[in-house]
Tab-separated table of C-alpha atoms in Angstrom:
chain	number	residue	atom	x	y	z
G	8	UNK	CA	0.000	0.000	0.000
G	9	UNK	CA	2.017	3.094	-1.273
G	10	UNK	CA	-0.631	5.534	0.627
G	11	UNK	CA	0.435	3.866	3.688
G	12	UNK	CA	3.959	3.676	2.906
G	13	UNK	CA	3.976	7.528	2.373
G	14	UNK	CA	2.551	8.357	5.176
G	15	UNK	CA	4.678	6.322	7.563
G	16	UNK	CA	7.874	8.056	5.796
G	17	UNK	CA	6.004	11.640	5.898
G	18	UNK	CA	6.002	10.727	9.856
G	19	UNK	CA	9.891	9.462	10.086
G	20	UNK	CA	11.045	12.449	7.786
G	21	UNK	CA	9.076	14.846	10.915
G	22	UNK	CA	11.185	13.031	13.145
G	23	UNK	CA	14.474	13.282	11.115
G	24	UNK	CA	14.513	15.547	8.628
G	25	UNK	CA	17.741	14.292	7.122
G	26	UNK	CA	16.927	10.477	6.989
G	27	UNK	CA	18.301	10.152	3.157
G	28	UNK	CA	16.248	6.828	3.053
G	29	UNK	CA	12.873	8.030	3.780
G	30	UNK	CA	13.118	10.458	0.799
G	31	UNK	CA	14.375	7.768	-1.264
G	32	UNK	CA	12.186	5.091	-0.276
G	33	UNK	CA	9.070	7.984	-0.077
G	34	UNK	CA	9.805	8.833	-3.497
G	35	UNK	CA	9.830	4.998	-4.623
G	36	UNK	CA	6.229	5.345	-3.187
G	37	UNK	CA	5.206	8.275	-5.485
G	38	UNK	CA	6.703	6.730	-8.735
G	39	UNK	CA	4.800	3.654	-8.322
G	40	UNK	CA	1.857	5.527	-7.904
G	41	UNK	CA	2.584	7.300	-11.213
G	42	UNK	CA	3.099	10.771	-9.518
G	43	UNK	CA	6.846	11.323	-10.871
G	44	UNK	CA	6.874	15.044	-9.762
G	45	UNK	CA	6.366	14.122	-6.288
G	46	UNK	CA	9.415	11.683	-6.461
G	47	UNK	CA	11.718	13.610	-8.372
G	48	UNK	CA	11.234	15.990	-5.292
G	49	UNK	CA	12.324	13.506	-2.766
G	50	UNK	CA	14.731	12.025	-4.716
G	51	UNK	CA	16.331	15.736	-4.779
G	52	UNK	CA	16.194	16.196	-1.278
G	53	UNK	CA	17.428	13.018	-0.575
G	54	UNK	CA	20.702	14.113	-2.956
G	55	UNK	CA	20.743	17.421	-1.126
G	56	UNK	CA	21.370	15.852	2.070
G	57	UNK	CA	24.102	12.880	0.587
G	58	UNK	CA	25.390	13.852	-3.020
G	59	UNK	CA	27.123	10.670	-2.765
G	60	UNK	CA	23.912	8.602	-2.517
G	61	UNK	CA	23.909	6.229	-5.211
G	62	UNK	CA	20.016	4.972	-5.321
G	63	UNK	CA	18.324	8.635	-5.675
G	64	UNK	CA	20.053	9.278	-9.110
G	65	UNK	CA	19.138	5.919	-10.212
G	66	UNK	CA	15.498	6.230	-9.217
G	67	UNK	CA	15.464	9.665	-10.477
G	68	UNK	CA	16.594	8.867	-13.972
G	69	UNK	CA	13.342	6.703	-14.280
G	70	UNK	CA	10.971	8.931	-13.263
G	71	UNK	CA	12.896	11.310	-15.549
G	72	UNK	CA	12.301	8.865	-18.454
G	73	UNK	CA	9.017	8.482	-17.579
G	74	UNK	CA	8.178	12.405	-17.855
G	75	UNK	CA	10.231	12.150	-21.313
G	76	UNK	CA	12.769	14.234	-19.646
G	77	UNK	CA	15.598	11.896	-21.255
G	78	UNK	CA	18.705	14.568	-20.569
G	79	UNK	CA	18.267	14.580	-17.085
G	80	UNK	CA	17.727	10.568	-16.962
G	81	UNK	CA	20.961	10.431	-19.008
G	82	UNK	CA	23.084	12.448	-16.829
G	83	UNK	CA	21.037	10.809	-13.430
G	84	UNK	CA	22.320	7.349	-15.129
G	85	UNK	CA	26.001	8.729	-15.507
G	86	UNK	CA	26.390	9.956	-12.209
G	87	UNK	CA	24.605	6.611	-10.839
G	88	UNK	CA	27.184	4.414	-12.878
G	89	UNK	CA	29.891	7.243	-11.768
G	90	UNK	CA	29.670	6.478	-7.758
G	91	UNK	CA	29.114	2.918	-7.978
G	92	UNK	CA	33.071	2.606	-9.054
Protein backbone atom coordinates (compact mmCIF):
# COMPACT_ATOMS: atom_id res chain seq x y z
CA UNK A 1 0.00 0.00 0.00
CA UNK A 2 2.02 3.09 -1.27
CA UNK A 3 -0.63 5.53 0.63
CA UNK A 4 0.43 3.87 3.69
CA UNK A 5 3.96 3.68 2.91
CA UNK A 6 3.98 7.53 2.37
CA UNK A 7 2.55 8.36 5.18
CA UNK A 8 4.68 6.32 7.56
CA UNK A 9 7.87 8.06 5.80
CA UNK A 10 6.00 11.64 5.90
CA UNK A 11 6.00 10.73 9.86
CA UNK A 12 9.89 9.46 10.09
CA UNK A 13 11.05 12.45 7.79
CA UNK A 14 9.08 14.85 10.91
CA UNK A 15 11.18 13.03 13.14
CA UNK A 16 14.47 13.28 11.11
CA UNK A 17 14.51 15.55 8.63
CA UNK A 18 17.74 14.29 7.12
CA UNK A 19 16.93 10.48 6.99
CA UNK A 20 18.30 10.15 3.16
CA UNK A 21 16.25 6.83 3.05
CA UNK A 22 12.87 8.03 3.78
CA UNK A 23 13.12 10.46 0.80
CA UNK A 24 14.37 7.77 -1.26
CA UNK A 25 12.19 5.09 -0.28
CA UNK A 26 9.07 7.98 -0.08
CA UNK A 27 9.81 8.83 -3.50
CA UNK A 28 9.83 5.00 -4.62
CA UNK A 29 6.23 5.35 -3.19
CA UNK A 30 5.21 8.27 -5.48
CA UNK A 31 6.70 6.73 -8.74
CA UNK A 32 4.80 3.65 -8.32
CA UNK A 33 1.86 5.53 -7.90
CA UNK A 34 2.58 7.30 -11.21
CA UNK A 35 3.10 10.77 -9.52
CA UNK A 36 6.85 11.32 -10.87
CA UNK A 37 6.87 15.04 -9.76
CA UNK A 38 6.37 14.12 -6.29
CA UNK A 39 9.41 11.68 -6.46
CA UNK A 40 11.72 13.61 -8.37
CA UNK A 41 11.23 15.99 -5.29
CA UNK A 42 12.32 13.51 -2.77
CA UNK A 43 14.73 12.03 -4.72
CA UNK A 44 16.33 15.74 -4.78
CA UNK A 45 16.19 16.20 -1.28
CA UNK A 46 17.43 13.02 -0.58
CA UNK A 47 20.70 14.11 -2.96
CA UNK A 48 20.74 17.42 -1.13
CA UNK A 49 21.37 15.85 2.07
CA UNK A 50 24.10 12.88 0.59
CA UNK A 51 25.39 13.85 -3.02
CA UNK A 52 27.12 10.67 -2.77
CA UNK A 53 23.91 8.60 -2.52
CA UNK A 54 23.91 6.23 -5.21
CA UNK A 55 20.02 4.97 -5.32
CA UNK A 56 18.32 8.63 -5.68
CA UNK A 57 20.05 9.28 -9.11
CA UNK A 58 19.14 5.92 -10.21
CA UNK A 59 15.50 6.23 -9.22
CA UNK A 60 15.46 9.66 -10.48
CA UNK A 61 16.59 8.87 -13.97
CA UNK A 62 13.34 6.70 -14.28
CA UNK A 63 10.97 8.93 -13.26
CA UNK A 64 12.90 11.31 -15.55
CA UNK A 65 12.30 8.87 -18.45
CA UNK A 66 9.02 8.48 -17.58
CA UNK A 67 8.18 12.40 -17.86
CA UNK A 68 10.23 12.15 -21.31
CA UNK A 69 12.77 14.23 -19.65
CA UNK A 70 15.60 11.90 -21.26
CA UNK A 71 18.71 14.57 -20.57
CA UNK A 72 18.27 14.58 -17.09
CA UNK A 73 17.73 10.57 -16.96
CA UNK A 74 20.96 10.43 -19.01
CA UNK A 75 23.08 12.45 -16.83
CA UNK A 76 21.04 10.81 -13.43
CA UNK A 77 22.32 7.35 -15.13
CA UNK A 78 26.00 8.73 -15.51
CA UNK A 79 26.39 9.96 -12.21
CA UNK A 80 24.61 6.61 -10.84
CA UNK A 81 27.18 4.41 -12.88
CA UNK A 82 29.89 7.24 -11.77
CA UNK A 83 29.67 6.48 -7.76
CA UNK A 84 29.11 2.92 -7.98
CA UNK A 85 33.07 2.61 -9.05
Amino acid sequence: NYDRAIQDYDKAIEINPYYVSAYNNRGNAYRHKGDYSRAIQDYNKAIEINPNYVNAYYYRGLAYEKLGKELEAKKDFEMYEKLQK
